[in-house]
Amino acid sequence: MSERVWNPIETAPVEEIKALQLARLIHNVYHVYNNVPYYRQRMDEAGVKPQDIQCLADLAKLPFTYKQDLRDTYPYGLFATPMTEVVELHASSGTTGKQIVAGYTQHDIDIWGDCAARAIVAAGGSPKSKVHVSYGYGLFTGGMGLHYGAQTLGAVAIPVSSGNTKRQVQILQDFESDILCCTPSYATYIGETLRDMGVKPEEIKLSAGILGAEPWTEDSRRNIEALLGIKAYDIYGLTEIIGPGVAYECSQQTGMHICEDHFLPEIIDPDTGEVLPEGTPGELVFTCITKEAFPLLRYRTRDIATLTREKCGCGRTLIKMTKPRGRTDDMLIIRGVNVFPSQIETVLFQTSQTSPHYLITVDRVNNTDTLEVQVEMTDDFQFDAVRLVEQKQHEIEAALQSTLGISPKVRLVSPKTIQRSEGKSKRVIDKRRLYE
Ligand code: DLL
């Protein structure tokens, strides 16, 4: 028996989904080829024309798109519509500090709202729901994505954004929200604040959480469920594709259904680029088949996951992906914020009396991510002048905070104390064990 779904495509026969995918893929490959000179050049170089795409397997003929392509064409070089048709921009951090920028037409926003509405309905939401959105609003896609989802569904969107946690609890109590949307780490923090304030889970109306933007474990899920008295659902997405709602979890809590009527997934071998069969873990690649403004073809997400078409107990037929099991690059996700070690290095290079030797330690203390950066100072730095040490620490903390968007703890260490590497340098110690 099927549970309630938002869009009938979620339970359509697989053959119907595939037919729709093919028609949309063909259409969008022409759209991209005709409107994005960068893609036309790449496809010409690869010797593939839009008319060569005749079946879904022909997707493999198209060249991949990498994050580097987005940086090379920053900010608007991969847009496929004139700016006059773009109604919204979002962005996320890149390795060099340069953001990657995604644009949306009104039609793209409508697709986004529809995908996010599917996630809310899968979490038990309905037009009667009050959806408390504590993802950040701004260039990050978390806030607006779930906001559009709630409104598309005809539910109430409560745009609380993140921060001021006691106030979040007050709003949960007063506004009687039934669905909470935020990162799993923030859900934990809200749950602990609730407990510290002496509010019992039964005293709030929450029934579900739609939590994502960062890796989290099953243990963390059970902890959040107990703290808030809810069922916690995973949601996946990335700025480059649409934001939250690329995939979402159903009642079975065994992986996320991909909105494959909009985003074609493939799993590839990250080293050879070869397409891998269903059930094999590899790098997740997406092709946008309905988006107008920023329709990426075969985008390499760097996320490691597995796809499965096994029948799902919820009745949905959309293909499922496992929780991402790691990344093929060095991107860290700390409190939901994407951080590249190279961003930290850039800040240190701009700070006097620091050496290029540093060690990043990420941990999870009381369910909140912590970031510590040990920085090795140069010989001329006076460690015996306490005021100078504190000043320098604060200077680096402020510079890192402004570059990364999260606040780290900086510890200055004496010259030559950070271990030198004889091979690949290990600059990150991640104690969180998120992918095990
Ligand atoms: O994190 C979009 C989002 C917002 C998803 C709110 C879910 C909820 P970015 O900031 O571009 O976009 O980061 C994308 O975050 O490639 C994954 O590595 C990671 N990620 C996102 N969702 C999950 C998840 C948003 N559920 C990157 N589990 C992706 C594990 C996730 N990792």
Short mmCIF file of C-alpha atoms and ligand atoms in Angstrom, two decimals:
data_model
loop_
_atom_site.label_atom_id
_atom_site.label_comp_id
_atom_site.label_asym_id
_atom_site.label_seq_id
_atom_site.Cartn_x
_atom_site.Cartn_y
_atom_site.Cartn_z
CA MET A 1 0.00 0.00 0.00
CA SER A 2 1.27 3.46 -0.86
CA GLU A 3 1.58 6.19 1.69
CA ARG A 4 0.46 9.71 0.84
CA VAL A 5 2.67 11.43 -1.75
CA TRP A 6 2.74 14.99 -3.02
CA ASN A 7 3.33 14.35 -6.73
CA PRO A 8 1.88 11.30 -8.55
CA ILE A 9 5.21 10.79 -10.34
CA GLU A 10 6.61 9.53 -7.02
CA THR A 11 4.67 6.27 -7.40
CA ALA A 12 4.52 6.06 -11.22
CA PRO A 13 5.60 2.86 -13.00
CA VAL A 14 9.36 2.89 -13.59
CA GLU A 15 8.85 2.66 -17.39
CA GLU A 16 6.77 5.83 -17.30
CA ILE A 17 9.47 7.62 -15.28
CA LYS A 18 12.14 6.48 -17.75
CA ALA A 19 10.14 7.65 -20.78
CA LEU A 20 9.72 11.05 -19.16
CA GLN A 21 13.42 11.19 -18.33
CA LEU A 22 14.44 10.49 -21.91
CA ALA A 23 12.15 13.12 -23.42
CA ARG A 24 13.37 15.68 -20.88
CA LEU A 25 17.03 14.74 -21.26
CA ILE A 26 16.92 15.17 -25.04
CA HIS A 27 15.18 18.50 -24.67
CA ASN A 28 17.64 19.82 -22.11
CA VAL A 29 20.76 18.69 -23.95
CA TYR A 30 19.60 20.81 -26.91
CA HIS A 31 18.82 23.68 -24.54
CA VAL A 32 22.30 23.57 -23.02
CA TYR A 33 24.10 23.05 -26.35
CA ASN A 34 22.28 25.94 -27.97
CA ASN A 35 22.56 28.39 -25.08
CA VAL A 36 25.82 27.77 -23.21
CA PRO A 37 28.93 28.34 -25.38
CA TYR A 38 31.11 26.63 -22.76
CA TYR A 39 29.08 23.42 -22.97
CA ARG A 40 28.88 23.59 -26.77
CA GLN A 41 32.67 23.77 -26.94
CA ARG A 42 33.08 20.89 -24.47
CA MET A 43 30.61 18.72 -26.37
CA ASP A 44 32.20 19.58 -29.72
CA GLU A 45 35.62 18.64 -28.31
CA ALA A 46 34.16 15.33 -27.07
CA GLY A 47 32.67 14.75 -30.53
CA VAL A 48 29.10 14.54 -29.27
CA LYS A 49 26.11 16.43 -30.66
CA PRO A 50 22.64 16.74 -29.11
CA GLN A 51 21.24 14.40 -31.79
CA ASP A 52 23.56 11.63 -30.51
CA ILE A 53 21.44 11.39 -27.34
CA GLN A 54 18.76 8.88 -28.30
CA CYS A 55 18.39 6.69 -25.21
CA LEU A 56 19.15 7.06 -21.49
CA ALA A 57 22.40 5.08 -21.82
CA ASP A 58 23.64 7.75 -24.28
CA LEU A 59 24.03 10.02 -21.25
CA ALA A 60 27.46 8.42 -20.81
CA LYS A 61 28.56 10.08 -24.08
CA LEU A 62 28.34 13.54 -22.51
CA PRO A 63 31.39 15.07 -20.84
CA PHE A 64 31.40 15.49 -17.05
CA THR A 65 31.06 18.87 -15.37
CA TYR A 66 33.38 19.54 -12.42
CA LYS A 67 33.33 22.13 -9.66
CA GLN A 68 36.37 23.61 -11.43
CA ASP A 69 34.20 24.32 -14.51
CA LEU A 70 31.93 26.38 -12.26
CA ARG A 71 34.89 28.31 -10.95
CA ASP A 72 36.31 28.87 -14.43
CA THR A 73 33.03 30.32 -15.61
CA TYR A 74 32.26 32.27 -12.40
CA PRO A 75 29.78 33.79 -11.91
CA TYR A 76 27.33 33.37 -14.81
CA GLY A 77 29.25 31.50 -17.53
CA LEU A 78 27.15 28.32 -17.35
CA PHE A 79 23.77 30.05 -17.24
CA ALA A 80 21.54 28.90 -20.09
CA THR A 81 19.00 31.71 -19.99
CA PRO A 82 19.40 35.49 -20.23
CA MET A 83 19.71 37.20 -16.82
CA THR A 84 16.33 38.83 -17.45
CA GLU A 85 14.73 35.41 -16.90
CA VAL A 86 16.65 34.68 -13.70
CA VAL A 87 14.67 35.51 -10.56
CA GLU A 88 16.98 34.26 -7.79
CA LEU A 89 20.62 33.44 -7.09
CA HIS A 90 22.18 31.17 -4.49
CA ALA A 91 25.80 30.33 -3.78
CA SER A 92 28.05 28.06 -1.81
CA SER A 93 31.70 28.17 -0.91
CA GLY A 94 34.39 26.81 -3.19
CA THR A 95 37.91 25.61 -2.46
CA THR A 96 39.60 28.85 -3.37
CA GLY A 97 37.18 31.05 -1.52
CA LYS A 98 35.47 31.77 -4.81
CA GLN A 99 31.81 30.93 -4.48
CA ILE A 100 29.92 28.84 -6.97
CA VAL A 101 26.77 30.56 -8.11
CA ALA A 102 23.46 28.97 -9.10
CA GLY A 103 20.63 30.86 -10.82
CA TYR A 104 16.94 29.99 -10.97
CA THR A 105 14.12 31.04 -13.30
CA GLN A 106 10.60 31.10 -11.85
CA HIS A 107 10.09 27.65 -13.40
CA ASP A 108 13.21 26.39 -11.60
CA ILE A 109 11.92 27.77 -8.31
CA ASP A 110 8.62 25.99 -8.94
CA ILE A 111 10.48 22.69 -9.48
CA TRP A 112 12.42 23.29 -6.28
CA GLY A 113 9.24 24.00 -4.33
CA ASP A 114 7.68 20.82 -5.71
CA CYS A 115 10.69 18.66 -4.75
CA ALA A 116 10.86 20.14 -1.25
CA ALA A 117 7.07 19.68 -0.87
CA ARG A 118 7.57 15.97 -1.65
CA ALA A 119 10.05 15.82 1.23
CA ILE A 120 7.64 17.51 3.63
CA VAL A 121 4.78 15.17 2.68
CA ALA A 122 7.11 12.16 3.00
CA ALA A 123 7.82 13.33 6.54
CA GLY A 124 4.08 13.30 7.29
CA GLY A 125 3.43 16.96 6.47
CA SER A 126 0.22 18.28 4.89
CA PRO A 127 -1.30 21.64 3.92
CA LYS A 128 -2.23 21.91 7.61
CA SER A 129 1.41 21.78 8.73
CA LYS A 130 3.37 24.58 10.32
CA VAL A 131 6.92 24.24 9.07
CA HIS A 132 9.59 25.79 11.31
CA VAL A 133 12.61 26.46 9.06
CA SER A 134 15.84 26.85 11.01
CA TYR A 135 18.18 26.33 8.08
CA GLY A 136 20.02 29.55 7.33
CA TYR A 137 18.27 31.96 4.99
CA GLY A 138 20.54 33.75 2.55
CA LEU A 139 22.78 32.53 -0.23
CA PHE A 140 22.71 29.06 1.39
CA THR A 141 19.87 27.07 -0.17
CA GLY A 142 18.62 25.43 3.05
CA GLY A 143 16.26 28.17 4.26
CA MET A 144 14.61 29.18 1.01
CA GLY A 145 14.34 25.59 -0.25
CA LEU A 146 12.21 24.28 2.60
CA HIS A 147 10.36 27.59 2.69
CA TYR A 148 9.29 27.15 -0.94
CA GLY A 149 8.42 23.54 -0.19
CA ALA A 150 6.09 24.50 2.65
CA GLN A 151 4.40 27.20 0.60
CA THR A 152 4.02 24.96 -2.47
CA LEU A 153 2.26 22.47 -0.23
CA GLY A 154 -0.04 25.18 1.08
CA ALA A 155 1.40 24.74 4.57
CA VAL A 156 2.64 27.57 6.79
CA ALA A 157 6.33 28.43 6.37
CA ILE A 158 7.88 29.90 9.53
CA PRO A 159 11.20 31.48 8.42
CA VAL A 160 13.02 31.46 11.75
CA SER A 161 16.50 30.90 10.22
CA SER A 162 19.30 29.64 12.47
CA GLY A 163 20.64 31.04 15.74
CA ASN A 164 19.20 32.35 19.02
CA THR A 165 18.31 28.86 20.15
CA LYS A 166 16.23 29.71 23.23
CA ARG A 167 14.06 31.86 21.01
CA GLN A 168 13.71 28.90 18.63
CA VAL A 169 12.28 26.87 21.51
CA GLN A 170 9.91 29.66 22.45
CA ILE A 171 8.67 29.88 18.86
CA LEU A 172 8.25 26.11 18.66
CA GLN A 173 6.07 26.31 21.77
CA ASP A 174 4.08 29.40 20.86
CA PHE A 175 3.57 28.84 17.13
CA GLU A 176 2.89 25.12 17.57
CA SER A 177 5.08 24.08 14.64
CA ASP A 178 4.82 20.39 13.72
CA ILE A 179 7.80 20.08 11.36
CA LEU A 180 11.33 21.27 12.09
CA CYS A 181 13.81 21.78 9.24
CA CYS A 182 17.49 22.29 10.10
CA THR A 183 20.82 20.49 10.11
CA PRO A 184 21.00 17.39 12.31
CA SER A 185 23.59 19.11 14.51
CA TYR A 186 21.29 22.06 15.03
CA ALA A 187 18.35 19.76 15.76
CA THR A 188 20.45 18.19 18.51
CA TYR A 189 21.34 21.58 19.91
CA ILE A 190 17.70 22.68 19.86
CA GLY A 191 16.74 19.40 21.57
CA GLU A 192 19.32 19.94 24.30
CA THR A 193 18.21 23.52 24.80
CA LEU A 194 14.65 22.29 25.16
CA ARG A 195 15.80 19.89 27.85
CA ASP A 196 17.89 22.56 29.61
CA MET A 197 14.90 24.89 29.62
CA GLY A 198 12.85 22.17 31.30
CA VAL A 199 10.47 21.78 28.36
CA LYS A 200 9.37 18.18 27.74
CA PRO A 201 9.05 16.90 24.15
CA GLU A 202 5.33 16.29 24.85
CA GLU A 203 4.90 20.00 25.52
CA ILE A 204 5.71 20.94 21.92
CA LYS A 205 3.77 19.89 18.82
CA LEU A 206 6.69 18.73 16.67
CA SER A 207 6.16 15.39 14.96
CA ALA A 208 8.96 15.34 12.37
CA GLY A 209 12.34 16.79 11.49
CA ILE A 210 13.65 17.20 7.92
CA LEU A 211 17.35 17.20 8.51
CA GLY A 212 20.28 17.32 6.12
CA ALA A 213 23.07 19.39 4.55
CA GLU A 214 25.69 17.37 6.44
CA PRO A 215 26.50 13.71 7.16
CA TRP A 216 24.90 12.20 10.26
CA THR A 217 24.71 8.77 11.77
CA GLU A 218 21.87 6.46 12.81
CA ASP A 219 22.93 7.03 16.45
CA SER A 220 22.50 10.72 15.95
CA ARG A 221 19.08 10.10 14.41
CA ARG A 222 17.87 8.13 17.44
CA ASN A 223 19.26 10.77 19.79
CA ILE A 224 17.44 13.58 17.97
CA GLU A 225 14.24 11.56 17.84
CA ALA A 226 14.36 11.04 21.60
CA LEU A 227 15.34 14.63 22.43
CA LEU A 228 12.57 16.20 20.38
CA GLY A 229 9.99 13.41 20.42
CA ILE A 230 9.90 13.30 16.61
CA LYS A 231 10.66 11.05 13.66
CA ALA A 232 13.79 12.40 11.94
CA TYR A 233 14.00 12.27 8.13
CA ASP A 234 17.11 12.78 6.02
CA ILE A 235 17.15 15.22 3.10
CA TYR A 236 19.93 15.63 0.55
CA GLY A 237 20.85 18.27 -1.97
CA LEU A 238 23.54 20.57 -3.23
CA THR A 239 23.54 24.15 -4.44
CA GLU A 240 24.78 23.20 -7.89
CA ILE A 241 21.75 20.99 -8.58
CA ILE A 242 18.94 22.82 -6.75
CA GLY A 243 19.56 22.78 -2.99
CA PRO A 244 17.57 20.63 -0.51
CA GLY A 245 15.09 18.28 -2.15
CA VAL A 246 17.30 16.54 -4.70
CA ALA A 247 16.52 13.45 -2.58
CA TYR A 248 14.46 12.87 0.54
CA GLU A 249 13.64 10.11 2.97
CA CYS A 250 10.28 8.36 3.41
CA SER A 251 8.72 6.50 6.35
CA GLN A 252 11.07 3.54 5.80
CA GLN A 253 14.15 5.61 6.77
CA THR A 254 16.32 3.44 4.53
CA GLY A 255 17.82 5.85 2.05
CA MET A 256 16.47 8.78 0.07
CA HIS A 257 14.24 8.84 -3.01
CA ILE A 258 15.80 10.95 -5.73
CA CYS A 259 13.58 13.35 -7.68
CA GLU A 260 14.79 11.56 -10.80
CA ASP A 261 12.08 13.09 -12.96
CA HIS A 262 14.19 16.28 -12.64
CA PHE A 263 17.71 15.10 -11.78
CA LEU A 264 19.13 12.01 -13.50
CA PRO A 265 21.49 10.17 -11.16
CA GLU A 266 24.45 8.01 -12.15
CA ILE A 267 27.08 6.27 -10.03
CA ILE A 268 30.55 6.28 -11.52
CA ASP A 269 34.00 5.06 -10.63
CA PRO A 270 35.64 8.32 -9.46
CA ASP A 271 38.99 7.30 -10.94
CA THR A 272 37.99 6.01 -14.37
CA GLY A 273 34.68 7.81 -14.89
CA GLU A 274 33.08 4.50 -15.87
CA VAL A 275 29.36 4.14 -15.08
CA LEU A 276 28.85 1.51 -12.36
CA PRO A 277 25.90 -0.86 -12.03
CA GLU A 278 23.13 -0.28 -9.51
CA GLY A 279 24.07 -1.42 -6.02
CA THR A 280 27.76 -0.54 -6.38
CA PRO A 281 29.08 2.38 -4.35
CA GLY A 282 30.73 5.18 -6.28
CA GLU A 283 30.58 8.89 -6.99
CA LEU A 284 27.15 10.36 -7.46
CA VAL A 285 26.70 12.32 -10.70
CA PHE A 286 23.61 14.36 -11.59
CA THR A 287 22.21 15.69 -14.85
CA CYS A 288 19.50 18.34 -14.65
CA ILE A 289 16.80 17.53 -17.20
CA THR A 290 14.20 20.20 -16.47
CA LYS A 291 16.06 23.21 -15.12
CA GLU A 292 16.27 26.30 -17.30
CA ALA A 293 18.79 28.76 -15.84
CA PHE A 294 21.55 26.51 -14.52
CA PRO A 295 21.11 23.02 -15.96
CA LEU A 296 24.32 21.14 -15.28
CA LEU A 297 25.11 18.02 -17.28
CA ARG A 298 26.77 15.06 -15.54
CA TYR A 299 27.85 17.07 -12.52
CA ARG A 300 30.42 15.31 -10.33
CA THR A 301 29.12 15.77 -6.76
CA ARG A 302 32.13 14.15 -5.06
CA ASP A 303 29.66 12.38 -2.76
CA ILE A 304 30.03 8.62 -2.46
CA ALA A 305 26.72 6.74 -2.44
CA THR A 306 24.89 3.70 -3.82
CA LEU A 307 21.69 3.63 -5.90
CA THR A 308 18.93 1.05 -5.60
CA ARG A 309 15.65 0.39 -7.36
CA GLU A 310 14.53 -2.23 -4.87
CA LYS A 311 10.86 -1.96 -4.08
CA CYS A 312 10.34 0.48 -1.23
CA GLY A 313 7.80 -0.19 1.51
CA CYS A 314 6.39 3.33 1.11
CA GLY A 315 5.15 2.63 -2.41
CA ARG A 316 7.36 5.23 -4.08
CA THR A 317 9.06 4.01 -7.26
CA LEU A 318 11.64 6.79 -7.50
CA ILE A 319 15.17 5.38 -7.28
CA LYS A 320 16.84 5.56 -3.86
CA MET A 321 20.32 6.64 -2.82
CA THR A 322 22.05 5.67 0.40
CA LYS A 323 23.20 8.36 2.80
CA PRO A 324 26.43 9.77 1.32
CA ARG A 325 29.22 7.61 2.71
CA GLY A 326 31.97 10.14 2.29
CA ARG A 327 33.46 12.49 -0.26
CA THR A 328 36.16 12.06 -2.84
CA ASP A 329 37.58 15.52 -2.13
CA ASP A 330 38.76 17.15 1.07
CA MET A 331 35.65 19.18 1.75
CA LEU A 332 34.60 19.14 5.40
CA ILE A 333 31.08 19.94 6.50
CA ILE A 334 31.18 21.62 9.87
CA ARG A 335 27.91 22.66 11.46
CA GLY A 336 26.39 22.37 8.00
CA VAL A 337 28.91 24.77 6.46
CA ASN A 338 31.20 23.56 3.66
CA VAL A 339 34.84 24.14 4.57
CA PHE A 340 37.91 23.39 2.49
CA PRO A 341 41.27 23.16 4.29
CA SER A 342 42.73 25.33 1.52
CA GLN A 343 40.53 28.24 2.68
CA ILE A 344 42.24 28.05 6.08
CA GLU A 345 45.63 27.92 4.41
CA THR A 346 44.83 31.06 2.40
CA VAL A 347 44.00 32.97 5.59
CA LEU A 348 47.22 31.83 7.26
CA PHE A 349 49.26 32.92 4.27
CA GLN A 350 47.77 36.38 4.66
CA THR A 351 48.65 36.58 8.37
CA SER A 352 52.09 37.76 9.47
CA GLN A 353 54.32 35.58 11.65
CA THR A 354 52.47 32.36 10.83
CA SER A 355 54.08 29.46 8.98
CA PRO A 356 52.23 27.39 6.38
CA HIS A 357 52.07 24.52 8.87
CA TYR A 358 48.75 23.95 10.52
CA LEU A 359 46.57 21.16 11.83
CA ILE A 360 42.78 21.17 11.75
CA THR A 361 40.91 19.11 14.31
CA VAL A 362 37.19 18.62 13.89
CA ASP A 363 35.24 16.95 16.65
CA ARG A 364 31.71 16.66 17.90
CA VAL A 365 31.30 17.70 21.52
CA ASN A 366 27.84 17.53 23.08
CA ASN A 367 26.53 16.90 19.58
CA THR A 368 27.91 20.14 18.22
CA ASP A 369 30.77 20.25 15.73
CA THR A 370 33.92 21.95 16.94
CA LEU A 371 36.78 23.24 14.83
CA GLU A 372 40.24 23.83 16.24
CA VAL A 373 43.12 25.09 14.16
CA GLN A 374 46.66 24.74 15.47
CA VAL A 375 48.89 27.28 13.80
CA GLU A 376 52.64 27.08 13.86
CA MET A 377 54.29 30.45 14.36
CA THR A 378 57.56 31.67 12.90
CA ASP A 379 60.78 31.96 14.94
CA ASP A 380 60.37 35.70 15.50
CA PHE A 381 57.03 35.34 17.27
CA GLN A 382 57.23 36.18 20.98
CA PHE A 383 55.41 33.46 22.85
CA ASP A 384 56.30 34.97 26.24
CA ALA A 385 54.24 38.09 25.59
CA VAL A 386 50.81 36.84 26.67
CA ARG A 387 48.97 39.84 25.29
CA LEU A 388 50.57 39.38 21.87
CA VAL A 389 49.64 35.72 21.81
CA GLU A 390 46.02 36.49 22.65
CA GLN A 391 45.92 39.30 20.12
CA LYS A 392 47.28 37.09 17.36
CA GLN A 393 44.89 34.28 18.25
CA HIS A 394 41.93 36.64 18.02
CA GLU A 395 43.20 38.15 14.79
CA ILE A 396 43.38 34.70 13.15
CA GLU A 397 40.05 33.61 14.61
CA ALA A 398 38.36 36.70 13.22
CA ALA A 399 39.94 36.25 9.79
CA LEU A 400 38.91 32.58 9.68
CA GLN A 401 35.41 33.39 10.85
CA SER A 402 34.99 35.93 8.08
CA THR A 403 36.31 33.56 5.39
CA LEU A 404 34.63 30.35 6.54
CA GLY A 405 31.43 31.65 8.06
CA ILE A 406 31.92 29.62 11.23
CA SER A 407 34.00 30.41 14.28
CA PRO A 408 37.01 28.22 15.00
CA LYS A 409 39.25 28.02 18.04
CA VAL A 410 42.84 28.91 17.18
CA ARG A 411 45.82 27.62 19.14
CA LEU A 412 49.27 29.01 18.38
CA VAL A 413 52.10 26.52 18.65
CA SER A 414 55.90 26.87 18.64
CA PRO A 415 57.98 26.59 15.46
CA LYS A 416 58.59 23.04 14.17
CA THR A 417 56.06 21.37 16.46
CA ILE A 418 53.57 20.31 13.81
CA GLN A 419 54.60 17.02 12.30
CA ARG A 420 56.04 17.30 8.78
CA SER A 421 54.83 14.88 6.19
CA GLU A 422 56.87 12.62 3.96
CA GLY A 423 53.98 11.86 1.70
CA LYS A 424 50.50 13.24 1.42
CA SER A 425 50.20 15.76 4.21
CA LYS A 426 47.58 15.08 6.82
CA ARG A 427 46.26 18.42 7.88
CA VAL A 428 42.85 17.33 9.08
CA ILE A 429 41.94 15.12 12.01
CA ASP A 430 38.23 14.39 11.90
CA LYS A 431 37.21 12.66 15.11
CA ARG A 432 33.50 12.62 14.34
CA ARG A 433 33.35 9.15 12.65
CA LEU A 434 30.43 10.26 10.53
CA TYR A 435 30.77 7.82 7.71
CA GLU A 436 31.22 4.58 9.63
O1 DLL B 1 23.82 21.50 1.90
C1 DLL B 1 21.86 21.82 0.49
C2 DLL B 1 20.99 21.30 1.58
C3 DLL B 1 20.38 22.20 2.46
C4 DLL B 1 20.74 19.94 1.70
C5 DLL B 1 19.54 21.74 3.44
C6 DLL B 1 19.90 19.48 2.68
C7 DLL B 1 19.30 20.36 3.57
P1 DLL B 1 25.64 22.70 -0.17
O2 DLL B 1 25.91 23.68 0.90
O3 DLL B 1 25.97 23.06 -1.58
O4 DLL B 1 24.10 22.36 -0.21
O5 DLL B 1 26.37 21.35 0.24
C8 DLL B 1 26.21 20.19 -0.53
O6 DLL B 1 26.47 18.80 1.44
O7 DLL B 1 27.47 17.56 -1.74
C9 DLL B 1 26.98 16.70 0.50
O8 DLL B 1 28.37 16.47 0.61
C10 DLL B 1 26.47 17.40 1.75
N1 DLL B 1 25.12 16.98 2.09
C11 DLL B 1 23.95 17.57 1.80
N2 DLL B 1 22.92 16.87 2.32
C12 DLL B 1 23.46 15.79 2.96
C13 DLL B 1 22.92 14.69 3.69
C14 DLL B 1 23.34 21.86 0.84
N3 DLL B 1 21.62 14.54 3.89
C15 DLL B 1 26.94 19.02 0.11
N4 DLL B 1 23.80 13.78 4.17
C16 DLL B 1 26.67 17.71 -0.60
C17 DLL B 1 25.13 13.91 3.98
C18 DLL B 1 24.86 15.87 2.80
N5 DLL B 1 25.69 14.93 3.31
#
